[in-house]
Short mmCIF file of C-alpha atoms in Angstrom, two decimals:
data_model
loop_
_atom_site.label_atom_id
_atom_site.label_comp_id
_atom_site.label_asym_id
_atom_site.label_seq_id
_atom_site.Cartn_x
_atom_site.Cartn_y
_atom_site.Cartn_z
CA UNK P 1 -54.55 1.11 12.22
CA UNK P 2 -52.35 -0.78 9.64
CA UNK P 3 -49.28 0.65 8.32
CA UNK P 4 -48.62 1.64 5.15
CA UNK P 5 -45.64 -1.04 3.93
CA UNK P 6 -43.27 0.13 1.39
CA UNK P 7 -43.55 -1.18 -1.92
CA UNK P 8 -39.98 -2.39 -1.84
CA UNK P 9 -40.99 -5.31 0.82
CA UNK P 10 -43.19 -6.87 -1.36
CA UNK P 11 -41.70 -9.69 -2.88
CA UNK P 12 -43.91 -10.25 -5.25
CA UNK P 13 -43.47 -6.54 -6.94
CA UNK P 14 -41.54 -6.87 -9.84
CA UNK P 15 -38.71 -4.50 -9.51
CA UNK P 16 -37.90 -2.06 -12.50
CA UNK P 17 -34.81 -2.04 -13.68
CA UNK P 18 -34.18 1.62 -12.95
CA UNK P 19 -34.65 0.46 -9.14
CA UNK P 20 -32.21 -2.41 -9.24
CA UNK P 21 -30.14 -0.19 -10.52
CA UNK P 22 -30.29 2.32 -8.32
CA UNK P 23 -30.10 -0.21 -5.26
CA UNK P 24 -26.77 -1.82 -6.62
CA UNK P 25 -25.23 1.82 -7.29
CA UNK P 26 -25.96 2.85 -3.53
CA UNK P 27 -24.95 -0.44 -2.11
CA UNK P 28 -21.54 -0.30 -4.51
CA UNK P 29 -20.63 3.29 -3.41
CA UNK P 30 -21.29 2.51 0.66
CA UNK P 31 -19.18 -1.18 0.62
CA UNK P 32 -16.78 0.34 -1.80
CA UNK P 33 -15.95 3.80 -1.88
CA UNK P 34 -17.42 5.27 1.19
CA UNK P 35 -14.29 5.30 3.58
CA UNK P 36 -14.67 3.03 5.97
CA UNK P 37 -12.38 6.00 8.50
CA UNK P 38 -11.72 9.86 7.66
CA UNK P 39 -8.89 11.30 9.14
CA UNK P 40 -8.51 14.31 10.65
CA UNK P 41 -5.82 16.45 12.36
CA UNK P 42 -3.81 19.79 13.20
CA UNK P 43 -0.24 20.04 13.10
CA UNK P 44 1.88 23.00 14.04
CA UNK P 45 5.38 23.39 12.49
CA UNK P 46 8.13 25.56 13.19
CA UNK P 47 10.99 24.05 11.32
CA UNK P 48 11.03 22.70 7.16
CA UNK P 49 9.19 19.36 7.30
CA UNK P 50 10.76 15.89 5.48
CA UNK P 51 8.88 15.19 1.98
CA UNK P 52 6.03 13.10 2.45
CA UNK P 53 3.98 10.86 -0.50
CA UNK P 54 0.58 11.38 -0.53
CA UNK P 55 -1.60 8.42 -1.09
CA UNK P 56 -4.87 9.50 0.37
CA UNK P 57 -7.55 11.93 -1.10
CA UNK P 58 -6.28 15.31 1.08
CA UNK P 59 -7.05 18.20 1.60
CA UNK P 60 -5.27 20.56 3.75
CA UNK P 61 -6.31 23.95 5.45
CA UNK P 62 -3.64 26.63 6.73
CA UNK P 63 -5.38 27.61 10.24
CA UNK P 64 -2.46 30.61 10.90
CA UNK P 65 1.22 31.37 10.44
CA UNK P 66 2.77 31.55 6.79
CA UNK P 67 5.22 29.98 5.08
CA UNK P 68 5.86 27.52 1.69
CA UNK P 69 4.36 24.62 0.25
CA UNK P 70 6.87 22.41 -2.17
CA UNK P 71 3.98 20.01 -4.56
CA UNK P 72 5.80 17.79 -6.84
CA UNK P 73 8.89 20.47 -6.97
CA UNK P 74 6.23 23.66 -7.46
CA UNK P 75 6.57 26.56 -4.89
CA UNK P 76 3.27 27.44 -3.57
CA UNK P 77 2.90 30.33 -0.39
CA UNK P 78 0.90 29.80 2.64
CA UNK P 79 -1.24 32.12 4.43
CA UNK P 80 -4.72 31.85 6.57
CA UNK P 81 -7.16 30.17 4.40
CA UNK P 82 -4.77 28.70 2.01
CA UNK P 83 -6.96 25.36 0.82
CA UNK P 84 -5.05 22.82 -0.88
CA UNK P 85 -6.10 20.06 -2.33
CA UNK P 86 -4.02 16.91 -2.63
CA UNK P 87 -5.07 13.51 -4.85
CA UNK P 88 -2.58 10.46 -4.22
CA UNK P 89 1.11 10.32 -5.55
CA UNK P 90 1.28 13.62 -4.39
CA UNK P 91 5.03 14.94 -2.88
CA UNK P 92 5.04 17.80 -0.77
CA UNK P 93 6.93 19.18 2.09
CA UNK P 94 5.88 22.69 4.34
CA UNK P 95 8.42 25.26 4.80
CA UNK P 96 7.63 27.71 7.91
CA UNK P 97 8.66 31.38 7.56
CA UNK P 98 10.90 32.38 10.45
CA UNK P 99 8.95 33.46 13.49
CA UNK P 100 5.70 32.31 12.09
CA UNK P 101 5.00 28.90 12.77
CA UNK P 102 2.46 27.15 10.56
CA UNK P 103 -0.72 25.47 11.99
CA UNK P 104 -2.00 23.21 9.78
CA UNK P 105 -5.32 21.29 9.55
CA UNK P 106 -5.26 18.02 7.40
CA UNK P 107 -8.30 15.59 6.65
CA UNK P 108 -7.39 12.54 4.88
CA UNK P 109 -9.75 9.84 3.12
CA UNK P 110 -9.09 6.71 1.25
CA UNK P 111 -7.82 7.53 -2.41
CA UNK P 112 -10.91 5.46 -4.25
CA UNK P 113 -13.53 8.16 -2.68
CA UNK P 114 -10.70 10.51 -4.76
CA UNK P 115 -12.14 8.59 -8.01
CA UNK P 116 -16.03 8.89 -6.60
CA UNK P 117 -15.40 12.65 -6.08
CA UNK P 118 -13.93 13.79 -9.45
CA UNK P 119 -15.79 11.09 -11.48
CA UNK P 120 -19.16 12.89 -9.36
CA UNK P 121 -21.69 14.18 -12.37
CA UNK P 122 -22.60 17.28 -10.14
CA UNK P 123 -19.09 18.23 -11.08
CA UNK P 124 -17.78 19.20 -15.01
CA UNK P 125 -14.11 17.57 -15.19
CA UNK P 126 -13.44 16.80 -18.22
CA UNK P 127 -10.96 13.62 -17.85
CA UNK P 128 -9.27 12.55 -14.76
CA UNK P 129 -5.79 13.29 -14.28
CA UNK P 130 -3.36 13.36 -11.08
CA UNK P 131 -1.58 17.27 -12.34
CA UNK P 132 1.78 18.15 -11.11
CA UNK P 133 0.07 21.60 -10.22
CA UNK P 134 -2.60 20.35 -7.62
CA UNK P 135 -5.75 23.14 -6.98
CA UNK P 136 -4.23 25.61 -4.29
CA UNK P 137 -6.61 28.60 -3.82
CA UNK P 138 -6.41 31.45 -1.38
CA UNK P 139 -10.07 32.00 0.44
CA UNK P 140 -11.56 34.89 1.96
CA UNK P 141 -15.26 36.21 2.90
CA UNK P 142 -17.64 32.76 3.10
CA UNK P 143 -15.95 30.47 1.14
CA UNK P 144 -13.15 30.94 4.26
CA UNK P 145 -15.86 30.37 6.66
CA UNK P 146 -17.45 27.85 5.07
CA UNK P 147 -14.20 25.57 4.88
CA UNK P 148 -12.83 26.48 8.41
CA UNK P 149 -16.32 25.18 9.64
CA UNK P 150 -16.14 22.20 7.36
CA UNK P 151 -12.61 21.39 8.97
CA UNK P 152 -13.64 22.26 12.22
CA UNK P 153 -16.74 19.48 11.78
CA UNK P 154 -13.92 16.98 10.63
CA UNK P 155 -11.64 17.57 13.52
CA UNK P 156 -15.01 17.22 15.55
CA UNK P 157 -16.16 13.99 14.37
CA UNK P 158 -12.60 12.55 14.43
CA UNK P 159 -12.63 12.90 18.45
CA UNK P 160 -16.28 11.30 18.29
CA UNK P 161 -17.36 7.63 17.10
CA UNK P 162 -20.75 8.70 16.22
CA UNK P 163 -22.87 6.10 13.81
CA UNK P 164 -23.29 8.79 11.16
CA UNK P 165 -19.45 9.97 11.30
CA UNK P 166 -18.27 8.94 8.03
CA UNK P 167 -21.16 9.78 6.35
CA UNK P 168 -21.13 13.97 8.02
CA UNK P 169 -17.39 13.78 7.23
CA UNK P 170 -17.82 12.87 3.47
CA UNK P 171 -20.27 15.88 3.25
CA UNK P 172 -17.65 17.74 5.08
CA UNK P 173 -15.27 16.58 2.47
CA UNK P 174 -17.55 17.61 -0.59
CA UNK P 175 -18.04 20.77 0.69
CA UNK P 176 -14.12 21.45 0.49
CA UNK P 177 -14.06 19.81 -3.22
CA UNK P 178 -16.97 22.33 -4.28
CA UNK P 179 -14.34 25.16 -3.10
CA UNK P 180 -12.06 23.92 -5.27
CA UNK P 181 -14.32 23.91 -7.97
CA UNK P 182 -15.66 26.98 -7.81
CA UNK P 183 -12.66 29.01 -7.20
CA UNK P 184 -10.13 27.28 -9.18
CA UNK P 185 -9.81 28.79 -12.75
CA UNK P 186 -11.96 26.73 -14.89
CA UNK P 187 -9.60 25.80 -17.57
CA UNK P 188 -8.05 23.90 -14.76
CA UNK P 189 -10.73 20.85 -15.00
CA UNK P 190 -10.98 21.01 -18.93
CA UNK P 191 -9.14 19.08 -21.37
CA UNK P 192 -5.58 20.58 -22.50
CA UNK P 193 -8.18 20.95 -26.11
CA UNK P 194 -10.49 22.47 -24.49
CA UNK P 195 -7.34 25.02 -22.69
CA UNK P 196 -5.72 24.88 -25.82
CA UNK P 197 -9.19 26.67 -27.45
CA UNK P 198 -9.32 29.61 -24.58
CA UNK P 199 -6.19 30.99 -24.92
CA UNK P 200 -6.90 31.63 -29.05
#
């Protein structure tokens, strides 16, 4: 019984152009953007961190305790399912309410896949910017289950060196950016025109 062979093997197929295309797009995002690691980790603090600089596409989870966020000199609070999401230059700090120690779940990937992920065409975002006020939103009901799973998968696949690791973790990673998206206000990915318009 002969196998059916792909049309791609033939050598003798012209290719169309849409195809080549295609091919170099795919091959361009996995040697170039595609991370070639995806970090993941929980830290629990009890005492007002040092500032860090972000340089990494971040996002970051609040597992339990509460507490304060300081982003580029904005005061944000922290409670259970507090997503934030952090692009590079990024400068932050956590401040632990007394008593209640914040744990802390952080996944971390290389800050070109940041450019792959807001430039994606599933999502609308009008330009790309790096905004002093980066998308903080409070979850509940599934969107809270939905990212403490996500995270959960990341911290997984972080112990693990499975062949298909980066590739789960970047869904994992989308999954937390179409959070964002959808509970952010709106006006918050268009154009300060576009703002300007709403508010008339």
């Amino acid at each position: 019984m002969q196998k059916d062979i792909p049309q791609s093997v033939d050598p003798d197929e012209p290719k169309t152009p849409g195809h080549a295309i295609f091919s170099g797009a795919h091959d361009y995002f996995v040697n170039n953007v595609l991370p070639d690691t995806i970090q993941a980790h929980v830290s629990r603090y009890q005492t007002p961190t040092s500032y860090a600089n972000n340089r990494d596409q971040t996002f970051i989870l609040v597992r339990s305790g509460k507490g304060k966020a300081l982003i580029n000199g904005l005061e944000y609070n922290l409670r259970p399912n507090t997503l934030i999401n952090l692009g590079p230059f990024h400068r932050y700090r956590f401040l632990p309410s007394k008593g209640t120690p914040l744990e802390i779940a952080e996944a971390r990937m290389n800050s070109s896949t940041y450019v792959y992920m807001i430039a994606n065409p599933y999502l609308k975002c009008e330009q790309l910017t790096v905004p002093s006020q980066p998308p903080v939103v409070y979850l509940k009901g599934l969107s809270a289950e939905i990212a403490n799973e996500s995270m959960d998968g990341l911290l997984h696949e972080a112990m693990n060196d499975s062949t298909d690791r980066i590739q789960l973790c970047f869904c994992y990673m989308m999954n937390f950016l179409g959070i964002i998206t959808d509970q952010m206000p709106k006006a918050y990915f268009a154009s300060s025109t576009m703002h300007n318009k709403d508010k008339k």
